[in-house]
Every structure is written in structure tokens, then in C-alpha cells.
mmCIF file of C-alpha atoms and ligand atoms in Angstrom:
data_model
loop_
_atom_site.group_PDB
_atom_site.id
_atom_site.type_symbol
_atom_site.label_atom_id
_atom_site.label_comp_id
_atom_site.label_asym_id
_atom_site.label_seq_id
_atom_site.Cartn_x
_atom_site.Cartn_y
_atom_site.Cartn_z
ATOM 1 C CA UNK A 212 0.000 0.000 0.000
ATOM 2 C CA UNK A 213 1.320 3.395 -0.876
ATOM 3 C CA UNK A 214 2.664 5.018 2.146
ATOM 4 C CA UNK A 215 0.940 8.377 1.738
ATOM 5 C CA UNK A 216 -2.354 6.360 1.542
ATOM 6 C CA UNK A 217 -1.470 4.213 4.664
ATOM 7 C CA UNK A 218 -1.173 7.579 6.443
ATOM 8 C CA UNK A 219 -4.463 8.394 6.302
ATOM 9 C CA UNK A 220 -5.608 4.855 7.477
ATOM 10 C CA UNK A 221 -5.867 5.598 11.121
ATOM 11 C CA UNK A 222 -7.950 3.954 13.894
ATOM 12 C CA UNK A 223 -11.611 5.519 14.366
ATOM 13 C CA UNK A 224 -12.320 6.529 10.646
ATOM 14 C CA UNK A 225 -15.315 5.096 9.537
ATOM 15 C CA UNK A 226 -15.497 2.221 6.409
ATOM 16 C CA UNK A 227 -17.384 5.015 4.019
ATOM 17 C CA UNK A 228 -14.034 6.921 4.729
ATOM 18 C CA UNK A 229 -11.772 4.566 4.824
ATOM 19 C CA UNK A 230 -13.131 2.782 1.309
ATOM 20 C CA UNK A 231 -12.891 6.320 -0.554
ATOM 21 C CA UNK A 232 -9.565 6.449 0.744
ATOM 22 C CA UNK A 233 -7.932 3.177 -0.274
ATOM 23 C CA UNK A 234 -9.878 3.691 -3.624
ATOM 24 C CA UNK A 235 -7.195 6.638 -4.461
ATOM 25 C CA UNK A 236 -4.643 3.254 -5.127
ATOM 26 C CA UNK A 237 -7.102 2.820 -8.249
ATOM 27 C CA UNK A 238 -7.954 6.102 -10.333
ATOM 28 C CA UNK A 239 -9.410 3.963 -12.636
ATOM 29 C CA UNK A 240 -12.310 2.571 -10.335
ATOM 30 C CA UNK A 241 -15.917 3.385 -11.036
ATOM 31 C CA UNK A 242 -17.250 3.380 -7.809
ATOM 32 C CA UNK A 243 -18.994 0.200 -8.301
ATOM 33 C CA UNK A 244 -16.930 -1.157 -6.048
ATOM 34 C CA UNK A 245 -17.180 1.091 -2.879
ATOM 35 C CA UNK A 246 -21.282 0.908 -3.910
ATOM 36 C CA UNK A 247 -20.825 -3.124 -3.321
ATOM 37 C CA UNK A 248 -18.911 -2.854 0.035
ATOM 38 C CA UNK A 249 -21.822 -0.424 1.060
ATOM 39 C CA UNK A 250 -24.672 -2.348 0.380
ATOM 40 C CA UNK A 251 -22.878 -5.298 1.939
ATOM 41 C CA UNK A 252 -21.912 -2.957 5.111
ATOM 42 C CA UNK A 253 -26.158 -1.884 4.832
ATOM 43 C CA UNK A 254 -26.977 -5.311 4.978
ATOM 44 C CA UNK A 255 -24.930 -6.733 7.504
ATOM 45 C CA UNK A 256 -26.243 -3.456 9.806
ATOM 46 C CA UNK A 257 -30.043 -4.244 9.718
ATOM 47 C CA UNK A 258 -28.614 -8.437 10.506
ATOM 48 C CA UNK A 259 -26.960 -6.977 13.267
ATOM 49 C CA UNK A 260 -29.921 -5.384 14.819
ATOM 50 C CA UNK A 261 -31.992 -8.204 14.035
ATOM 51 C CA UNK A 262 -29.483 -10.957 15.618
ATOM 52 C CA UNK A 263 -29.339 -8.327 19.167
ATOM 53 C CA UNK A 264 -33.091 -8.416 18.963
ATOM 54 C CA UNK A 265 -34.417 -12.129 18.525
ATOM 55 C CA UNK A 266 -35.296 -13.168 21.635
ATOM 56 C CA UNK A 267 -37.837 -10.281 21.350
ATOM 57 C CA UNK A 268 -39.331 -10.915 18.209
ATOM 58 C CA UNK A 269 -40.675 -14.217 16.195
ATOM 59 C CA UNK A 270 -37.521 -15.019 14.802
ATOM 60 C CA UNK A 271 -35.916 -17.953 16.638
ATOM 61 C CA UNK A 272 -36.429 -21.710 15.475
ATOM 62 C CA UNK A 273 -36.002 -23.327 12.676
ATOM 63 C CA UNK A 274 -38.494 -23.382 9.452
ATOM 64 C CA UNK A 275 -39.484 -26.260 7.876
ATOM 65 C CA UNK A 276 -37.676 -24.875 4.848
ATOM 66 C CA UNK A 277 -34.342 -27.006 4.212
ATOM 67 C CA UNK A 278 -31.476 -25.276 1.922
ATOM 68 C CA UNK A 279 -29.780 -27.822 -0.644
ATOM 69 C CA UNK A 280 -27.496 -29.455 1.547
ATOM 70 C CA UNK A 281 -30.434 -30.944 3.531
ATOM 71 C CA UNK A 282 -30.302 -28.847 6.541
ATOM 72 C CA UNK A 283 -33.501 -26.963 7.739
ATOM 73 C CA UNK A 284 -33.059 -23.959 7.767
ATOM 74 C CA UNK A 285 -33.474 -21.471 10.911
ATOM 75 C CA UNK A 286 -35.500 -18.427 10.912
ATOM 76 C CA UNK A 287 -32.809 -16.031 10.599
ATOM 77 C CA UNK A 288 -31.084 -18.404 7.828
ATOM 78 C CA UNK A 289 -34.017 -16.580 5.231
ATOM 79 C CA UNK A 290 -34.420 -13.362 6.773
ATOM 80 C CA UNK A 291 -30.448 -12.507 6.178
ATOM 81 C CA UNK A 292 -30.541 -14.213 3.038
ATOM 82 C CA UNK A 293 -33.032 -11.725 2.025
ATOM 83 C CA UNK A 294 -31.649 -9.019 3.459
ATOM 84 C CA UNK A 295 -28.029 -9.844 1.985
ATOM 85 C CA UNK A 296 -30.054 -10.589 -1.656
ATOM 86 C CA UNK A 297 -32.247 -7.748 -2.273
ATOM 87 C CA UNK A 298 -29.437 -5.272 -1.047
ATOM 88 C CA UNK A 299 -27.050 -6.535 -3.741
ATOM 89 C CA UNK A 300 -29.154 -7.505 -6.379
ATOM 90 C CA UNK A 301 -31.061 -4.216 -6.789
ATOM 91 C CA UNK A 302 -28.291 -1.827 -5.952
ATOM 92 C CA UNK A 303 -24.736 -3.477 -5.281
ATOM 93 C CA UNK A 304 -22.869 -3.447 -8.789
ATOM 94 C CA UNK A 305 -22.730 -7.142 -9.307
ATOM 95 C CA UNK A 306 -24.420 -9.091 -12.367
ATOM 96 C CA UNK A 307 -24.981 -12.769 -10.081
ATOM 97 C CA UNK A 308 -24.956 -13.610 -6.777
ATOM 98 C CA UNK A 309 -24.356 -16.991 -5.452
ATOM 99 C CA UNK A 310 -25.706 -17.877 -1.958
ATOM 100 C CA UNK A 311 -25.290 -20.719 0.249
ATOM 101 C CA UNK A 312 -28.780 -20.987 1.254
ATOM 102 C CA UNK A 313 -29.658 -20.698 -2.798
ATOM 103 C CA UNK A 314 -29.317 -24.379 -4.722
ATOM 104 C CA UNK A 315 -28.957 -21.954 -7.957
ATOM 105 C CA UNK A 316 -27.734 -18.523 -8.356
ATOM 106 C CA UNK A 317 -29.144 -15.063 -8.386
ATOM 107 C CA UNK A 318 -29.172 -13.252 -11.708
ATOM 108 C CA UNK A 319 -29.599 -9.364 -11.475
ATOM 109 C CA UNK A 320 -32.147 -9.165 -14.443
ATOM 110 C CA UNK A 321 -32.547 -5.724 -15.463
ATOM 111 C CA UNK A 322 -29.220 -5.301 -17.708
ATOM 112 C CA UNK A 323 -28.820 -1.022 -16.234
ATOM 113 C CA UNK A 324 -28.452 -2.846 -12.830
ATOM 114 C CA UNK A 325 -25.862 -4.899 -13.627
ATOM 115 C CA UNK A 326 -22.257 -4.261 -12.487
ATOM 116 C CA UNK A 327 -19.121 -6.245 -13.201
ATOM 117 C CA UNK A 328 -19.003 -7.837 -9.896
ATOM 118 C CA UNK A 329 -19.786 -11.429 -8.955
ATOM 119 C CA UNK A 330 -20.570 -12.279 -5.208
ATOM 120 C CA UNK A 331 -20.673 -15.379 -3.311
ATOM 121 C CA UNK A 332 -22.159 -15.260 0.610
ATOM 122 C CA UNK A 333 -22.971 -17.143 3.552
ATOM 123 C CA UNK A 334 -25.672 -15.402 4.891
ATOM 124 C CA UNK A 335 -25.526 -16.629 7.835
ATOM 125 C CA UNK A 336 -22.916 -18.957 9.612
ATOM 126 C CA UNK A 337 -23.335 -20.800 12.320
ATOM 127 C CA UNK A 338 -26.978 -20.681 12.475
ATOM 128 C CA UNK A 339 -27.090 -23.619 14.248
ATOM 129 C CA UNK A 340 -25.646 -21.647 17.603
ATOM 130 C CA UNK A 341 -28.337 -18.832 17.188
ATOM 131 C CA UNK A 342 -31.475 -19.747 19.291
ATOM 132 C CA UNK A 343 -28.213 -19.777 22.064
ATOM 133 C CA UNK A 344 -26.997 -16.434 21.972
ATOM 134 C CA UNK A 345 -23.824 -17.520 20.618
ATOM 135 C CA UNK A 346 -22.101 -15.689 17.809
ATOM 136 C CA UNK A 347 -23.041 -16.116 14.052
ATOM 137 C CA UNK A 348 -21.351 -14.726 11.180
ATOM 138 C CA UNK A 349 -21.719 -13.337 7.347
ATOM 139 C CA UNK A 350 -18.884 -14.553 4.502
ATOM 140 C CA UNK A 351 -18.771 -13.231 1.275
ATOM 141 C CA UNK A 352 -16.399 -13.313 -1.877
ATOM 142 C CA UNK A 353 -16.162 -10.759 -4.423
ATOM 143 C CA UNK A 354 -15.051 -12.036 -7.735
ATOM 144 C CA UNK A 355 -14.897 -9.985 -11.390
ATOM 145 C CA UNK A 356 -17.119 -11.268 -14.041
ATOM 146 C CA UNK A 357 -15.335 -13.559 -16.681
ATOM 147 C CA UNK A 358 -18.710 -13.664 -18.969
ATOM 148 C CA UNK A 359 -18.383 -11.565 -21.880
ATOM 149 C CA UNK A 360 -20.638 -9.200 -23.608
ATOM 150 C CA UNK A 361 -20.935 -6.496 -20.678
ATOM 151 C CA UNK A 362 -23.990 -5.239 -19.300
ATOM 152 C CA UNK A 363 -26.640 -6.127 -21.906
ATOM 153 C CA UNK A 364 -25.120 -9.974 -21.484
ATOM 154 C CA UNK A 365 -26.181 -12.231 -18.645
ATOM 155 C CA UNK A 366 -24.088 -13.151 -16.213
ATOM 156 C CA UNK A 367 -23.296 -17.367 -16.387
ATOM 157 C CA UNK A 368 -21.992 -19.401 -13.377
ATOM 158 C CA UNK A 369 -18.337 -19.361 -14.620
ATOM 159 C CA UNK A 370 -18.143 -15.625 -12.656
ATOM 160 C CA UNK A 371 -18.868 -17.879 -9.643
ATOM 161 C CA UNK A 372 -16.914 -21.172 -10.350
ATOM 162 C CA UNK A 373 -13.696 -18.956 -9.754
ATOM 163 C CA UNK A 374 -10.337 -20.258 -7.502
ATOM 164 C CA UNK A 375 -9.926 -18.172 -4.588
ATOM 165 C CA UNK A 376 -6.963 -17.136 -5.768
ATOM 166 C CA UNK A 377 -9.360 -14.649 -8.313
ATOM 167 C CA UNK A 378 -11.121 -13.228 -5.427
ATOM 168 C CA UNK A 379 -10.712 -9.350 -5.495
ATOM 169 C CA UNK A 380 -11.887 -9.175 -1.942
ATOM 170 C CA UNK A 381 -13.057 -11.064 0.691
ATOM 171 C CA UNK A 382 -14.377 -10.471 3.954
ATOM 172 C CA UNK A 383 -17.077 -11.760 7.345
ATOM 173 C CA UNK A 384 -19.391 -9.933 9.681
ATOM 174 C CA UNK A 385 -19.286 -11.073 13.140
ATOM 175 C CA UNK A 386 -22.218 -10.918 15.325
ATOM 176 C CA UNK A 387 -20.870 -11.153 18.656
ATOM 177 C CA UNK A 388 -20.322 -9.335 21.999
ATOM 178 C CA UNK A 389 -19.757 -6.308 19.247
ATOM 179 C CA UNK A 390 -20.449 -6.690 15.588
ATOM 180 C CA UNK A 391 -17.365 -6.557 13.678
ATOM 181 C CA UNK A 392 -16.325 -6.094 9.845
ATOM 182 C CA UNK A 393 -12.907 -7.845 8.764
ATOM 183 C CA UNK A 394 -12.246 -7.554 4.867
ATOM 184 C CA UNK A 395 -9.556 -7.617 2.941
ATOM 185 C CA UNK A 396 -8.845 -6.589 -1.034
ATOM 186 C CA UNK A 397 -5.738 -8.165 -1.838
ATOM 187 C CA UNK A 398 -3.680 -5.662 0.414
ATOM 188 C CA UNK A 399 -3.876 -5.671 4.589
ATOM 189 C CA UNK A 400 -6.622 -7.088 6.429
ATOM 190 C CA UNK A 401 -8.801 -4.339 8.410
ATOM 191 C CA UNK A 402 -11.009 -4.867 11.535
ATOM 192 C CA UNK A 403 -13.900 -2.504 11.565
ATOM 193 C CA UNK A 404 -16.227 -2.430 14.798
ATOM 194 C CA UNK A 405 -19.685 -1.176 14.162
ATOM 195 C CA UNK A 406 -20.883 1.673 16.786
ATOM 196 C CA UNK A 407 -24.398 1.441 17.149
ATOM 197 C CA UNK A 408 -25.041 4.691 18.746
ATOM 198 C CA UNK A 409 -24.017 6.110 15.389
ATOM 199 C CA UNK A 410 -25.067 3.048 12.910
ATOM 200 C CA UNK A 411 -20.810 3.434 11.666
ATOM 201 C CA UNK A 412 -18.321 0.661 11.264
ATOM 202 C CA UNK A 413 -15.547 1.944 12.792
ATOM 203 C CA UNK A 414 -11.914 1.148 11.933
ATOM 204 C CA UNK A 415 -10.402 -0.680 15.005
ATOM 205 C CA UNK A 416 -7.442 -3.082 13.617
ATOM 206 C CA UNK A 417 -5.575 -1.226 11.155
ATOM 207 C CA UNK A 418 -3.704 -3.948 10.151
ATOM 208 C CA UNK A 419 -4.537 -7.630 11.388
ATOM 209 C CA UNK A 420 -1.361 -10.557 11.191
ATOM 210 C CA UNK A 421 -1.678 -13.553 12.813
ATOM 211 C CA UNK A 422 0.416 -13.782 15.721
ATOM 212 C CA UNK A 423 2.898 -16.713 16.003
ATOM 213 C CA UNK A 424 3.715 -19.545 17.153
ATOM 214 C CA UNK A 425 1.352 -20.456 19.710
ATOM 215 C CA UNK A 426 -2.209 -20.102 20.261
ATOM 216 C CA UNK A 427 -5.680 -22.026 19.912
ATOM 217 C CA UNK A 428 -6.439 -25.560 18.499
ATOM 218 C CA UNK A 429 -9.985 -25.110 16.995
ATOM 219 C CA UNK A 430 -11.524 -28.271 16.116
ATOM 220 C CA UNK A 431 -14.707 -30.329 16.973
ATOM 221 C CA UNK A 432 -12.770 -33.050 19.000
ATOM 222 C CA UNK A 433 -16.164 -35.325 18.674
ATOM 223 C CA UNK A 434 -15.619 -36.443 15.518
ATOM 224 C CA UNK A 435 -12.353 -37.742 16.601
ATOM 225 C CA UNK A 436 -12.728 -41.466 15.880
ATOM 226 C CA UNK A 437 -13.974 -40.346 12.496
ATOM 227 C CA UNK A 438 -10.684 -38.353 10.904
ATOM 228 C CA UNK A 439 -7.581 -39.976 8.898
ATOM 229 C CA UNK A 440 -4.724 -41.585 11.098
ATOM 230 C CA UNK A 441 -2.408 -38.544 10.122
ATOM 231 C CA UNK A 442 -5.018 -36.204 11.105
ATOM 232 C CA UNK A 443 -5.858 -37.496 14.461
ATOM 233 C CA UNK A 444 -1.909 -37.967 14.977
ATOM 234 C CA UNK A 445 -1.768 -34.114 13.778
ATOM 235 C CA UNK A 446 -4.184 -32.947 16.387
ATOM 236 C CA UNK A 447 -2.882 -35.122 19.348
ATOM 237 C CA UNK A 448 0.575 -33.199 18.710
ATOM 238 C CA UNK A 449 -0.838 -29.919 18.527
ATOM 239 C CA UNK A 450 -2.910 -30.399 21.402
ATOM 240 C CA UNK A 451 0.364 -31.609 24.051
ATOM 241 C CA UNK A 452 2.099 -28.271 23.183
ATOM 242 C CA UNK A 453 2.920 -25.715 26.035
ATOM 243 C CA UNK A 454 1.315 -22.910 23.981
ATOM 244 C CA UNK A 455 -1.383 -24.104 22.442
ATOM 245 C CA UNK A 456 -4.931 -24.051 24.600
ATOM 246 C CA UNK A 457 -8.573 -25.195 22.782
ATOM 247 C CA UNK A 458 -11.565 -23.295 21.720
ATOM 248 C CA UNK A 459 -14.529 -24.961 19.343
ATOM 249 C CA UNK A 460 -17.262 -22.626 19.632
ATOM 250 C CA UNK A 461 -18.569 -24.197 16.595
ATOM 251 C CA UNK A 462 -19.276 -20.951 14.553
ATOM 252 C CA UNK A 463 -16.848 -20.819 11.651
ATOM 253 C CA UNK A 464 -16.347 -17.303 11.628
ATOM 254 C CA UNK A 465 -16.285 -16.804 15.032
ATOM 255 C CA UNK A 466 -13.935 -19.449 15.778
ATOM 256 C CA UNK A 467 -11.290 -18.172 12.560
ATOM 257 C CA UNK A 468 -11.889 -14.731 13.505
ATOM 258 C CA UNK A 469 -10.429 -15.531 17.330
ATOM 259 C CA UNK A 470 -7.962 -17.399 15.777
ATOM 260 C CA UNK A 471 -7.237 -14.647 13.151
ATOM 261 C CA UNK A 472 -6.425 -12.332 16.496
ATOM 262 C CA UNK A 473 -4.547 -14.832 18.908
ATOM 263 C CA UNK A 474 -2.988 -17.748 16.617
ATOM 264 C CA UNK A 475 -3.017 -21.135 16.300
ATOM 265 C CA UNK A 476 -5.249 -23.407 14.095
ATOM 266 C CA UNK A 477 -8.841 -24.029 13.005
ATOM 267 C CA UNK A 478 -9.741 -27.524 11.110
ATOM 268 C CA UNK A 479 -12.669 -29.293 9.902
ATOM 269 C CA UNK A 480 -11.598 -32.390 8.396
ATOM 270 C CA UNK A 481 -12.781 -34.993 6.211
ATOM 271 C CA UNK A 482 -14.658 -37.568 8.011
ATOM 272 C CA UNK A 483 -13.587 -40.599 5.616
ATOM 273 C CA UNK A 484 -16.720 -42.784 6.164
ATOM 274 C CA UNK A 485 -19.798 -41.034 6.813
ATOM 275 C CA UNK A 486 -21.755 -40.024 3.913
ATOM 276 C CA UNK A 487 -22.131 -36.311 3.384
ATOM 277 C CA UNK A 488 -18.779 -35.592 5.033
ATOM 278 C CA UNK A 489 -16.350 -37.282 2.916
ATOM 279 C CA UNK A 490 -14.729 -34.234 2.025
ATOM 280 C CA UNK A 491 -15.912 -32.555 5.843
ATOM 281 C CA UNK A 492 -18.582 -29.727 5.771
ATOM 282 C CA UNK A 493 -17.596 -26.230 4.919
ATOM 283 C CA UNK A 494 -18.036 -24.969 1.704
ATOM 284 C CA UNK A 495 -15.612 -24.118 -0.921
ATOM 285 C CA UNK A 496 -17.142 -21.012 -2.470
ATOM 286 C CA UNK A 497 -18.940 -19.596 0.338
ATOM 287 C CA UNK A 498 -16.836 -20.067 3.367
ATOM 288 C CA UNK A 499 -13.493 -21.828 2.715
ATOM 289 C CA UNK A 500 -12.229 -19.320 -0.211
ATOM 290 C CA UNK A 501 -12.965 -16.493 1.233
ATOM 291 C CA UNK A 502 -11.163 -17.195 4.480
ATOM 292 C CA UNK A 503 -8.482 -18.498 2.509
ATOM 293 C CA UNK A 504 -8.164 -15.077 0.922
ATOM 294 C CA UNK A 505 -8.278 -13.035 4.594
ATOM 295 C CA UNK A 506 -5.759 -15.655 6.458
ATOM 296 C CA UNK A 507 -3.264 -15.514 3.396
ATOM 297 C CA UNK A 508 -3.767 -11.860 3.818
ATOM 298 C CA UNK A 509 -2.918 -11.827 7.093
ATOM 299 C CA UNK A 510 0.295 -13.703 7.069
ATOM 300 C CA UNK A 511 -0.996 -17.137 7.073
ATOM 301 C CA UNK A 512 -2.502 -20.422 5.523
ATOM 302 C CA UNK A 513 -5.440 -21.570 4.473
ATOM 303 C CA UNK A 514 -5.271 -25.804 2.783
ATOM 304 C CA UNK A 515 -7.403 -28.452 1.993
ATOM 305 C CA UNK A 516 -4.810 -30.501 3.483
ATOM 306 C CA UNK A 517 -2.824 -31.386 0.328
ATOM 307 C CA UNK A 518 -2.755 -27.506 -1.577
ATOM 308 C CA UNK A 519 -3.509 -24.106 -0.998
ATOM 309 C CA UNK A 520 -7.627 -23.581 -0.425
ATOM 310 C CA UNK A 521 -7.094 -20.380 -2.861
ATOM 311 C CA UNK A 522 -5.543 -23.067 -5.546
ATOM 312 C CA UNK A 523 -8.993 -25.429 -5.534
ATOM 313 C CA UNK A 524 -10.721 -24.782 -8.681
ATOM 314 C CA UNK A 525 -14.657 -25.335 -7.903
ATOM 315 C CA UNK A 526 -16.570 -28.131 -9.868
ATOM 316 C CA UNK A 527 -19.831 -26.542 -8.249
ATOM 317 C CA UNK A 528 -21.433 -24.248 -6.764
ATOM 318 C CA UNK A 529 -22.067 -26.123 -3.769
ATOM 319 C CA UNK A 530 -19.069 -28.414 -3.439
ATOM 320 C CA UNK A 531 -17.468 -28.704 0.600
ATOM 321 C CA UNK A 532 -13.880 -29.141 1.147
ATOM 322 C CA UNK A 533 -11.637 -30.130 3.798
ATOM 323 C CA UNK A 534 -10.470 -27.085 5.876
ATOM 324 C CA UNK A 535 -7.099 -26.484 7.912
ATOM 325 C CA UNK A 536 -6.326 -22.423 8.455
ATOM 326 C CA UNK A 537 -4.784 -20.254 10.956
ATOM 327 C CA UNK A 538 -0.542 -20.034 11.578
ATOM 328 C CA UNK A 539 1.255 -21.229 8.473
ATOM 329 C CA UNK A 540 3.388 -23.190 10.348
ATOM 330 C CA UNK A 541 0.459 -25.017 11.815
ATOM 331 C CA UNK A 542 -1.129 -25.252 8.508
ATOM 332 C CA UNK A 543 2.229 -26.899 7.022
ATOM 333 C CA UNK A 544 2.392 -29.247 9.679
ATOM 334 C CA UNK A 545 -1.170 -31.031 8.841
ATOM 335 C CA UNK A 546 -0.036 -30.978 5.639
ATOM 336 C CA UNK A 547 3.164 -32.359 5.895
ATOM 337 C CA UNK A 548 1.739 -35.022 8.275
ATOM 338 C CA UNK A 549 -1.091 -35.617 5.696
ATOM 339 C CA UNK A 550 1.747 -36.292 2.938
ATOM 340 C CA UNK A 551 4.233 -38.370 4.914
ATOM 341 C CA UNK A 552 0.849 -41.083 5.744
ATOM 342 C CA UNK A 553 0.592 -40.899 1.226
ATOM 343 C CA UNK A 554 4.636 -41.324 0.386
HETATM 344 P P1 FDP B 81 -23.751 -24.224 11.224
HETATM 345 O O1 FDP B 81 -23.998 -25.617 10.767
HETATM 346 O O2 FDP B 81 -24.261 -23.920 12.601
HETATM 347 O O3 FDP B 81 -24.188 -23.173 10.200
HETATM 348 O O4 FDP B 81 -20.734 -24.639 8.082
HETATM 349 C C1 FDP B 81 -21.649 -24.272 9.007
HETATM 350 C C2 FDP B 81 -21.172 -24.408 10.431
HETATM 351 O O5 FDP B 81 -22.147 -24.010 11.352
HETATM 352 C C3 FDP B 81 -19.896 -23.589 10.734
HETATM 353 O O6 FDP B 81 -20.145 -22.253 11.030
HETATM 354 C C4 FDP B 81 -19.312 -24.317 11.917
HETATM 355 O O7 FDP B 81 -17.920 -24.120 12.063
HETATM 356 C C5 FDP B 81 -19.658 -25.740 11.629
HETATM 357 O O8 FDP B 81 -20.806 -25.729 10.761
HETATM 358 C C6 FDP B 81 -20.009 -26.485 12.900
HETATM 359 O O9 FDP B 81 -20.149 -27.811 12.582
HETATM 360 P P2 FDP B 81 -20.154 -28.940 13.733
HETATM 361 O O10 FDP B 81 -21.401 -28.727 14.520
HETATM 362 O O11 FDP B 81 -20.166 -30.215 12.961
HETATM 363 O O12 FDP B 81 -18.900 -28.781 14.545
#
């Protein structure tokens, strides 16, 4: 980042602010992007106020709805998905919009709406933890659109089937003792804490690395019995180590977001024999890539235990893959354990 620019980046300013600034790097932008990051910062606002008020309104439980991996859905699984979809289809700059709790994606019809953006989002993560009061969370993935033709062309699932490694930014929402904003486009990872006396996300981490070595093992020990030999040998190691403690709070991007701040390593592995987890439960597209994109940011790893998560080229929209992120050293070591079991 250019130094005069990284001046200007100091702690308090607010996102609106801070977006304009960093957008001086690129005096060729249209804008489109800092109107994307703004509906996505609208959204994730009225979410916010939502998730502080549920016990309050009719909003807890589950529906009898389920999404396409066969999980029902919870209340607040569709109301952020429509919150997230009608703020970027009718006003974010993108031309589709994948969504986890979508089995296709979201075409913006009207061809003077459509921008040259391409989004992929998790609406709502760890839904599972919010009749509980624990913390959920909001991924998305920001991809340009390979389809041809501009504006008066649809958009075709190709601008979603991208590797991470095309992601032009990335970032989560965490709804949690404070709801926080942590994105990252391809230079620095910033921490944004939203004031609600004001309604502002305001810049608290100017600059987020991971720290290390040390830290938290993140990982739902339960499945134990179900994980490869070299993974379970992985995890015993990591676990006897003076500096390592655990946390599972079972909440993706709560649990990589601690991790993001303190170090160590989050997994969800393959469970080898039981269907529907072969190849363990996150998804690719709309949680794995872009925390792949944020921890690589950030100074560290994020692998599908044999290759770089931001290397995985997507078959579909909805495929799951294995998930290992946090320190790269800790990263390296499942994978290096991972190949020595192969050789
Ligand atoms: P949830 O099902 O509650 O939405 O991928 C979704 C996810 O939560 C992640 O946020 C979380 O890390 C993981 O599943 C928890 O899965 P387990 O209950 O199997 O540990």
C-alpha cells in the first residue's frame, strides 16, 4: 500500500471513509466497487440489529424450509438471506450472486443494474448456535465477471466457479459481543467495529497478522474417531504443546476470527466414512475461499490438506472441502503429516 495512503488509514475513521480512501490506489475505479462494500456494510447493519433483537421478536427456530445441503433452515437463515439478496441484487454493482442458502444462483435481471461484480455469501454462519446467543457470522467473496458481452449480457456461473486465488476481496461480519467487519482486497486485512449509537463501522485493527507460534487448536474433538490416522496424529501433537490451549465454539467465523487475532489453528476435516462428510462440511465457495483469501492476507494459511484452499478450482457451486487455516506453520504441519501417511 502506498505510504501516503497508509497515512491516512488511522484507527476511528469510519469504512465510508476509509473505502474512498484506499480507492485513491485505483484512479481507474468506477465506484462500483465502494457501492458493493456499502450495500454489503447496509446489509450486515439491519442483521446486526436483528441478531441483538431475537429473543424479542418471532424469529428464533427453525423453518421447515431445508437449503440444498439438507439442513432446515433457521428463521434467521431466510431473513439474512433476504436481506443480503435484495441489497445486492437491486443496488450493489454485481451481475450474479451466489448464496449458500440458494441451490442456484441469483441473476440481477434488469441489464442497467448490472455491475461487473460477482458475489458469493454465507448469509448466515453458524446458524445452528443462534437460538443460544452464541455468535453467528456473514462470509462473502467478491469475484470480477469472466462472462463476456458487458452489461446487456447475462451473467453465467463461470463468474462464480472462480479459484480463490481470483477473489478481489473477501471479507465476514461477526455478530458477537460487538459486531465486527474484517475484509480484505488483496492488500492488509482491516477490523472494523460497528458503533451502534451512530449506525458506523468503525476502523479498530488497522492492520490484522496472525500472531505466532502459539495459540488455539480449533476443532470439533467429537468427531475424533472419524478423521484420517495422520489427522488425528496431527491434532494429538498440537494439542500436548505448552502454547497451544482449545476453543470450538462451533461458529466458523467466530472461531477463525479468534484465531485470526490470537494464533493457532482451526480444522474441519474430512470424516472418511460417513456419507455427506467425505470431504468434511464447509463450503468451498462460500466459506473456505474467502477465508483463505483473509488468512493468506494476514500472514498465514489456508489448505485443503494437500494444496492451498485459494488453488482449488470449484466443480460446483455447492461443493465442501476439507479445511485447515490459521498459523502457516500449523497449517504446514497437517499438511506435511497428511503427505508423509501418502509417500
Ligand atoms: P452451522 O452448521 O451452525 O451453520 O458450516 C456451518 C457451520 O455451522 C460452521 O459455522 C461451523 O464451524 C460448523 O458448521 C459447525 O459444525 P459442527 O457442529 O459439525 O462442529
Amino acid at each position: 500500500m502506498d505510504e501516503e495512503i497508509a497515512r491516512h488509514i488511522k484507527k476511528g475513521i469510519d469504512l465510508r471513509r476509509h473505502i474512498a480512501i484506499t480507492q485513491r490506489e485505483h484512479p481507474q475505479a468506477t465506484g462500483e466497487f465502494s457501492q458493493l462494500l456499502g450495500q454489503i456494510t447496509l446489509a450486515a447493519k439491519i442483521v446486526s440489529r436483528e441478531i441483538n433483537r431475537a429473543g424479542l421478536g418471532d424469529i428464533l427456530g427453525k423453518t421447515d424450509e431445508e437449503n440444498v445441503y439438507g439442513e432446515r433452515q433457521a428463521r434467521l437463515d431466510l431473513y439474512a438471506n433476504a436481506v443480503f439478496t435484495r441489497a445486492l441484487i437491486h443496488n450493489g454493482g454485481i451481475c450474479i450472486l451466489g448464496s449458500e442458502e440458494e441451490s442456484d444462483p441469483i441473476q440481477v435481471r434488469k441489464p442497467e443494474l448490472r455491475g461487473k461484480y460477482a458475489v458469493t455469501i454465507d448469509p448466515l454462519d453458524g446458524s445452528s448456535n443462534i437460538d443460544y446467543n452464541v455468535s453467528v457470522g456473514t462470509i462473502f467473496g467478491i469475484y470480477r465477471r469472466q462472462t463476456e458481452g458487458g452489461p446487456q449480457t447475462k451473467a453465467s456461473l463461470k463468474d462464480l466457479l472462480q479459484p480463490g486465488r481470483d477473489l478481489v476481496a473477501a471479507g465476514y461480519v461477526v455478530y458477537g459481543s460487538s459486531t465486527m467487519l474484517v475484509y480484505t482486497a488483496g492488500d492488509r486485512v482491516f477490523g472494523f467495529t460497528l458503533d451502534s449509537s451512530i449506525g458506523e463501522f468503525l476502523l479498530s485493527y488497522p492492520n490484522i497478522r496472525i500472531p505466532s507460534p502459539g495459540g488455539y487448536l480449533s476443532v470439533n474433538e467429537s468427531y475424533f474417531k472419524n478423521w484420517s490416522p495422520p489427522v488425528r496424529e496431527a491434532v494429538k501433537e498440537i494439542r500436548d504443546r505448552d502454547d497451544y490451549s482449545s476453543r470450538y465454539i462451533g461458529s466458523m467465523v467466530a472461531d477463525f476470527h479468534r484465531n485470526l487475532l490470537s494464533g493457532g489453528i482451526f480444522l474441519y476435516p474430512p470424516e472418511p466414512e460417513v456419507p455427506g462428510k467425505r470431504s468434511g462440511k464447509l463450503r468451498l465457495l462460500y466459506e473456505a475461499a474467502p477465508m483463505a483469501m483473509i488468512a493468506s492476507q494476514a500472514g498465514g494459511r489456508a489448505s485443503n490438506g494437500k494444496k492451498d484452499i485459494l488453488d482449488v478450482e470449484p466443480d460446483n457451486l455447492h461443493d465442501r472441502t476439507p479445511f485447515y487455516s490459521g498459523n502457516r506453520e500449523d497449517v504446514e504441519f497437517v499438511e506435511n503429516k497428511i503427505k508423509s501417511w501418502e509417500d
